[in-house]
């Protein structure tokens, strides 16, 4: 039995679609977050940890080589790859873990696909001395054994989820079930700007530090707003954080880059805005890749971090309202961008982020030289090196 409420709507997307057993706890969380948002101590703790533990502010770097090479717009990178644990995920986890503490919770749980969000959650649980259990599809635990071990080193227990197709969507279901069964001591740390209210709003707020910084840094460096902000989109947390402080600046074009996998015209894709249809899943109304009967389709991308069959509700709304544009980049294009950016700028970027880079490679040459693009580097690419080698048919003996 699921009930529907009006909270957390984005132009008809979003909301809360949950069994009764979870609704109470999610509403307690929403109320606690409302309070925390205006609580000076909570915000000060959040800022202090971002600075002293996560290494913020992250750099805004002028990519001079790439700008010269492409011969068009000036390109800047927002370097979330330089954060502790190597991606933007830590921003959100610090915020949610602080809220958990404020609510008196002692146990953090989370879903993870490739393992990035699981590692970030296990990291903060270790720092806060909290219990931590991570739900990960069995398929993913087999593919990402190094990250499983990393989480275990950090003191977390990793559950290999064997229901459904044993991937990310099944791990989210398992985490929601665990949360419903143990609401008293447990807080579910959601990894993206997805799920029932208050997650999409809360995750956006925690990640909006990305655009708060980039706006001030660009102003400082060249005294203007960007003309384009480009970020990759899985569930949409780094993108919504990259967009947040520009939403009210109509001159700034916002571009979300989805993983087209083998191509949007194939079934091996994760391009939700382009190929998805309206549905309700994981507690929210949004766009999902689904078949005629409304069953969630398997998704595919070379990048495990973009491999989600839905998208956060605010992105669905921004796409519908045409405030942001969403484009697809294929595996081939992303891998080429991975190699390009390593050689041009000496940065090994996450394959997820390279979807955004690949789009910038197309966009920049079409723009005049006085235009400015800010591209979010959501994470670092050490984790992807073996997969890229395999894609190129290079054998690496470990
Ligand atoms: C998880 C992840 C993503 C995708 O998640 P969003 O919520 O869409 O930001 C992108 N890049 C990296 C490096 C990730 O770890």
PDB file of N, CA, C and O and ligand atoms in Angstrom, residues 86-89 116-117 191-193 203 232-239 305-306 315 350-353 377-380 383, ligand 1:
ATOM      1  N   UNK A  86      37.907  11.216  -3.604  1.00  0.00           N
ATOM      2  CA  UNK A  86      38.050  11.297  -5.053  1.00  0.00           C
ATOM      3  C   UNK A  86      36.834  11.623  -5.880  1.00  0.00           C
ATOM      4  O   UNK A  86      36.841  11.405  -7.092  1.00  0.00           O
ATOM      5  N   UNK A  87      35.779  12.159  -5.265  1.00  0.00           N
ATOM      6  CA  UNK A  87      34.594  12.524  -6.048  1.00  0.00           C
ATOM      7  C   UNK A  87      33.734  13.504  -5.251  1.00  0.00           C
ATOM      8  O   UNK A  87      34.035  13.820  -4.090  1.00  0.00           O
ATOM      9  N   UNK A  88      32.660  13.943  -5.892  1.00  0.00           N
ATOM     10  CA  UNK A  88      31.732  14.882  -5.241  1.00  0.00           C
ATOM     11  C   UNK A  88      30.903  14.227  -4.143  1.00  0.00           C
ATOM     12  O   UNK A  88      30.316  14.896  -3.327  1.00  0.00           O
ATOM     13  N   UNK A  89      30.836  12.886  -4.124  1.00  0.00           N
ATOM     14  CA  UNK A  89      29.898  12.182  -3.244  1.00  0.00           C
ATOM     15  C   UNK A  89      30.081  12.562  -1.773  1.00  0.00           C
ATOM     16  O   UNK A  89      29.124  12.611  -1.005  1.00  0.00           O
ATOM     17  N   UNK A 116      31.460   3.883  -5.212  1.00  0.00           N
ATOM     18  CA  UNK A 116      31.924   5.223  -4.836  1.00  0.00           C
ATOM     19  C   UNK A 116      31.140   5.778  -3.647  1.00  0.00           C
ATOM     20  O   UNK A 116      31.726   6.312  -2.704  1.00  0.00           O
ATOM     21  N   UNK A 117      29.813   5.680  -3.721  1.00  0.00           N
ATOM     22  CA  UNK A 117      28.994   6.214  -2.636  1.00  0.00           C
ATOM     23  C   UNK A 117      29.143   5.360  -1.371  1.00  0.00           C
ATOM     24  O   UNK A 117      29.141   5.884  -0.254  1.00  0.00           O
ATOM     25  N   UNK A 191      22.457   8.183  -2.211  1.00  0.00           N
ATOM     26  CA  UNK A 191      23.659   8.589  -2.934  1.00  0.00           C
ATOM     27  C   UNK A 191      23.480   9.597  -4.031  1.00  0.00           C
ATOM     28  O   UNK A 191      24.461  10.123  -4.558  1.00  0.00           O
ATOM     29  N   UNK A 192      22.235   9.895  -4.431  1.00  0.00           N
ATOM     30  CA  UNK A 192      22.068  10.878  -5.500  1.00  0.00           C
ATOM     31  C   UNK A 192      20.826  11.724  -5.221  1.00  0.00           C
ATOM     32  O   UNK A 192      20.149  11.529  -4.209  1.00  0.00           O
ATOM     33  N   UNK A 193      20.535  12.659  -6.122  1.00  0.00           N
ATOM     34  CA  UNK A 193      19.396  13.572  -5.925  1.00  0.00           C
ATOM     35  C   UNK A 193      18.112  12.900  -6.378  1.00  0.00           C
ATOM     36  O   UNK A 193      17.364  13.404  -7.218  1.00  0.00           O
ATOM     37  N   UNK A 203      19.909  16.606  -0.994  1.00  0.00           N
ATOM     38  CA  UNK A 203      21.139  16.277  -1.712  1.00  0.00           C
ATOM     39  C   UNK A 203      21.566  17.468  -2.583  1.00  0.00           C
ATOM     40  O   UNK A 203      22.744  17.814  -2.662  1.00  0.00           O
ATOM     41  N   UNK A 232      28.031  15.762 -15.931  1.00  0.00           N
ATOM     42  CA  UNK A 232      27.448  14.459 -16.255  1.00  0.00           C
ATOM     43  C   UNK A 232      26.283  14.160 -15.308  1.00  0.00           C
ATOM     44  O   UNK A 232      26.218  14.690 -14.197  1.00  0.00           O
ATOM     45  N   UNK A 233      25.368  13.301 -15.765  1.00  0.00           N
ATOM     46  CA  UNK A 233      24.169  12.985 -14.992  1.00  0.00           C
ATOM     47  C   UNK A 233      23.976  11.469 -14.883  1.00  0.00           C
ATOM     48  O   UNK A 233      23.827  10.788 -15.898  1.00  0.00           O
ATOM     49  N   UNK A 234      24.006  10.966 -13.647  1.00  0.00           N
ATOM     50  CA  UNK A 234      23.559   9.601 -13.394  1.00  0.00           C
ATOM     51  C   UNK A 234      22.176   9.747 -12.783  1.00  0.00           C
ATOM     52  O   UNK A 234      21.158   9.816 -13.455  1.00  0.00           O
ATOM     53  N   UNK A 235      22.132   9.851 -11.445  1.00  0.00           N
ATOM     54  CA  UNK A 235      20.887  10.262 -10.768  1.00  0.00           C
ATOM     55  C   UNK A 235      20.761  11.772 -10.777  1.00  0.00           C
ATOM     56  O   UNK A 235      19.671  12.319 -10.684  1.00  0.00           O
ATOM     57  N   UNK A 236      21.912  12.446 -10.876  1.00  0.00           N
ATOM     58  CA  UNK A 236      21.893  13.891 -11.082  1.00  0.00           C
ATOM     59  C   UNK A 236      22.419  14.746  -9.946  1.00  0.00           C
ATOM     60  O   UNK A 236      22.181  15.948  -9.932  1.00  0.00           O
ATOM     61  N   UNK A 237      23.188  14.166  -8.997  1.00  0.00           N
ATOM     62  CA  UNK A 237      23.592  14.986  -7.845  1.00  0.00           C
ATOM     63  C   UNK A 237      24.726  15.956  -8.162  1.00  0.00           C
ATOM     64  O   UNK A 237      24.671  17.115  -7.743  1.00  0.00           O
ATOM     65  N   UNK A 238      25.758  15.520  -8.902  1.00  0.00           N
ATOM     66  CA  UNK A 238      26.820  16.496  -9.187  1.00  0.00           C
ATOM     67  C   UNK A 238      26.301  17.556 -10.146  1.00  0.00           C
ATOM     68  O   UNK A 238      26.670  18.735 -10.062  1.00  0.00           O
ATOM     69  N   UNK A 239      25.396  17.161 -11.056  1.00  0.00           N
ATOM     70  CA  UNK A 239      24.852  18.133 -12.013  1.00  0.00           C
ATOM     71  C   UNK A 239      23.961  19.155 -11.308  1.00  0.00           C
ATOM     72  O   UNK A 239      24.114  20.357 -11.522  1.00  0.00           O
ATOM     73  N   UNK A 305      28.951   4.503 -12.662  1.00  0.00           N
ATOM     74  CA  UNK A 305      28.344   5.588 -11.895  1.00  0.00           C
ATOM     75  C   UNK A 305      27.172   6.262 -12.598  1.00  0.00           C
ATOM     76  O   UNK A 305      26.433   7.027 -11.986  1.00  0.00           O
ATOM     77  N   UNK A 306      26.998   6.019 -13.889  1.00  0.00           N
ATOM     78  CA  UNK A 306      25.895   6.642 -14.625  1.00  0.00           C
ATOM     79  C   UNK A 306      24.810   5.621 -14.958  1.00  0.00           C
ATOM     80  O   UNK A 306      23.841   5.905 -15.657  1.00  0.00           O
ATOM     81  N   UNK A 315      15.720  17.287 -12.315  1.00  0.00           N
ATOM     82  CA  UNK A 315      16.235  17.274 -13.693  1.00  0.00           C
ATOM     83  C   UNK A 315      15.100  17.021 -14.690  1.00  0.00           C
ATOM     84  O   UNK A 315      15.076  17.630 -15.761  1.00  0.00           O
ATOM     85  N   UNK A 350      37.464  10.632 -13.916  1.00  0.00           N
ATOM     86  CA  UNK A 350      36.503   9.528 -13.878  1.00  0.00           C
ATOM     87  C   UNK A 350      35.816   9.391 -15.233  1.00  0.00           C
ATOM     88  O   UNK A 350      35.531  10.395 -15.898  1.00  0.00           O
ATOM     89  N   UNK A 351      35.536   8.175 -15.639  1.00  0.00           N
ATOM     90  CA  UNK A 351      34.864   7.950 -16.926  1.00  0.00           C
ATOM     91  C   UNK A 351      33.479   8.632 -16.939  1.00  0.00           C
ATOM     92  O   UNK A 351      33.015   9.092 -17.988  1.00  0.00           O
ATOM     93  N   UNK A 352      32.853   8.754 -15.761  1.00  0.00           N
ATOM     94  CA  UNK A 352      31.574   9.483 -15.678  1.00  0.00           C
ATOM     95  C   UNK A 352      31.805  10.928 -16.135  1.00  0.00           C
ATOM     96  O   UNK A 352      31.119  11.431 -17.024  1.00  0.00           O
ATOM     97  N   UNK A 353      32.787  11.584 -15.507  1.00  0.00           N
ATOM     98  CA  UNK A 353      33.099  12.981 -15.830  1.00  0.00           C
ATOM     99  C   UNK A 353      33.475  13.141 -17.306  1.00  0.00           C
ATOM    100  O   UNK A 353      33.212  14.189 -17.901  1.00  0.00           O
ATOM    101  N   UNK A 377      34.313  18.234 -13.105  1.00  0.00           N
ATOM    102  CA  UNK A 377      35.023  16.961 -13.019  1.00  0.00           C
ATOM    103  C   UNK A 377      34.527  16.281 -11.750  1.00  0.00           C
ATOM    104  O   UNK A 377      34.998  16.580 -10.661  1.00  0.00           O
ATOM    105  N   UNK A 378      33.551  15.374 -11.903  1.00  0.00           N
ATOM    106  CA  UNK A 378      32.883  14.808 -10.727  1.00  0.00           C
ATOM    107  C   UNK A 378      33.786  13.882  -9.923  1.00  0.00           C
ATOM    108  O   UNK A 378      33.589  13.697  -8.731  1.00  0.00           O
ATOM    109  N   UNK A 379      34.801  13.288 -10.569  1.00  0.00           N
ATOM    110  CA  UNK A 379      35.659  12.366  -9.825  1.00  0.00           C
ATOM    111  C   UNK A 379      36.948  12.049 -10.558  1.00  0.00           C
ATOM    112  O   UNK A 379      37.127  12.410 -11.717  1.00  0.00           O
ATOM    113  N   UNK A 380      37.834  11.363  -9.864  1.00  0.00           N
ATOM    114  CA  UNK A 380      39.114  10.998 -10.479  1.00  0.00           C
ATOM    115  C   UNK A 380      39.026   9.603 -11.095  1.00  0.00           C
ATOM    116  O   UNK A 380      38.169   8.801 -10.726  1.00  0.00           O
ATOM    117  N   UNK A 383      40.168   4.560 -10.696  1.00  0.00           N
ATOM    118  CA  UNK A 383      39.288   3.393 -10.634  1.00  0.00           C
ATOM    119  C   UNK A 383      38.953   2.854 -12.025  1.00  0.00           C
ATOM    120  O   UNK A 383      38.514   1.721 -12.153  1.00  0.00           O
TER     121      UNK A 383
HETATM  122  C1  LIG B   1      28.335   8.548  -8.626  1.00  0.00           C
HETATM  123  C2  LIG B   1      29.096   9.329  -9.610  1.00  0.00           C
HETATM  124  C3  LIG B   1      28.467  10.046 -10.658  1.00  0.00           C
HETATM  125  C4  LIG B   1      26.995  10.004 -10.918  1.00  0.00           C
HETATM  126  O1  LIG B   1      26.172  10.417  -9.879  1.00  0.00           O
HETATM  127  P1  LIG B   1      25.348  11.772  -9.903  1.00  0.00           P
HETATM  128  O2  LIG B   1      24.436  11.645  -8.735  1.00  0.00           O
HETATM  129  O3  LIG B   1      24.618  11.861 -11.200  1.00  0.00           O
HETATM  130  O4  LIG B   1      26.319  12.885  -9.748  1.00  0.00           O
HETATM  131  C5  LIG B   1      29.257  10.818 -11.498  1.00  0.00           C
HETATM  132  N1  LIG B   1      30.596  10.861 -11.357  1.00  0.00           N
HETATM  133  C6  LIG B   1      31.232  10.196 -10.374  1.00  0.00           C
HETATM  134  C7  LIG B   1      32.714  10.296 -10.283  1.00  0.00           C
HETATM  135  C8  LIG B   1      30.514   9.409  -9.471  1.00  0.00           C
HETATM  136  O5  LIG B   1      31.167   8.749  -8.499  1.00  0.00           O
END
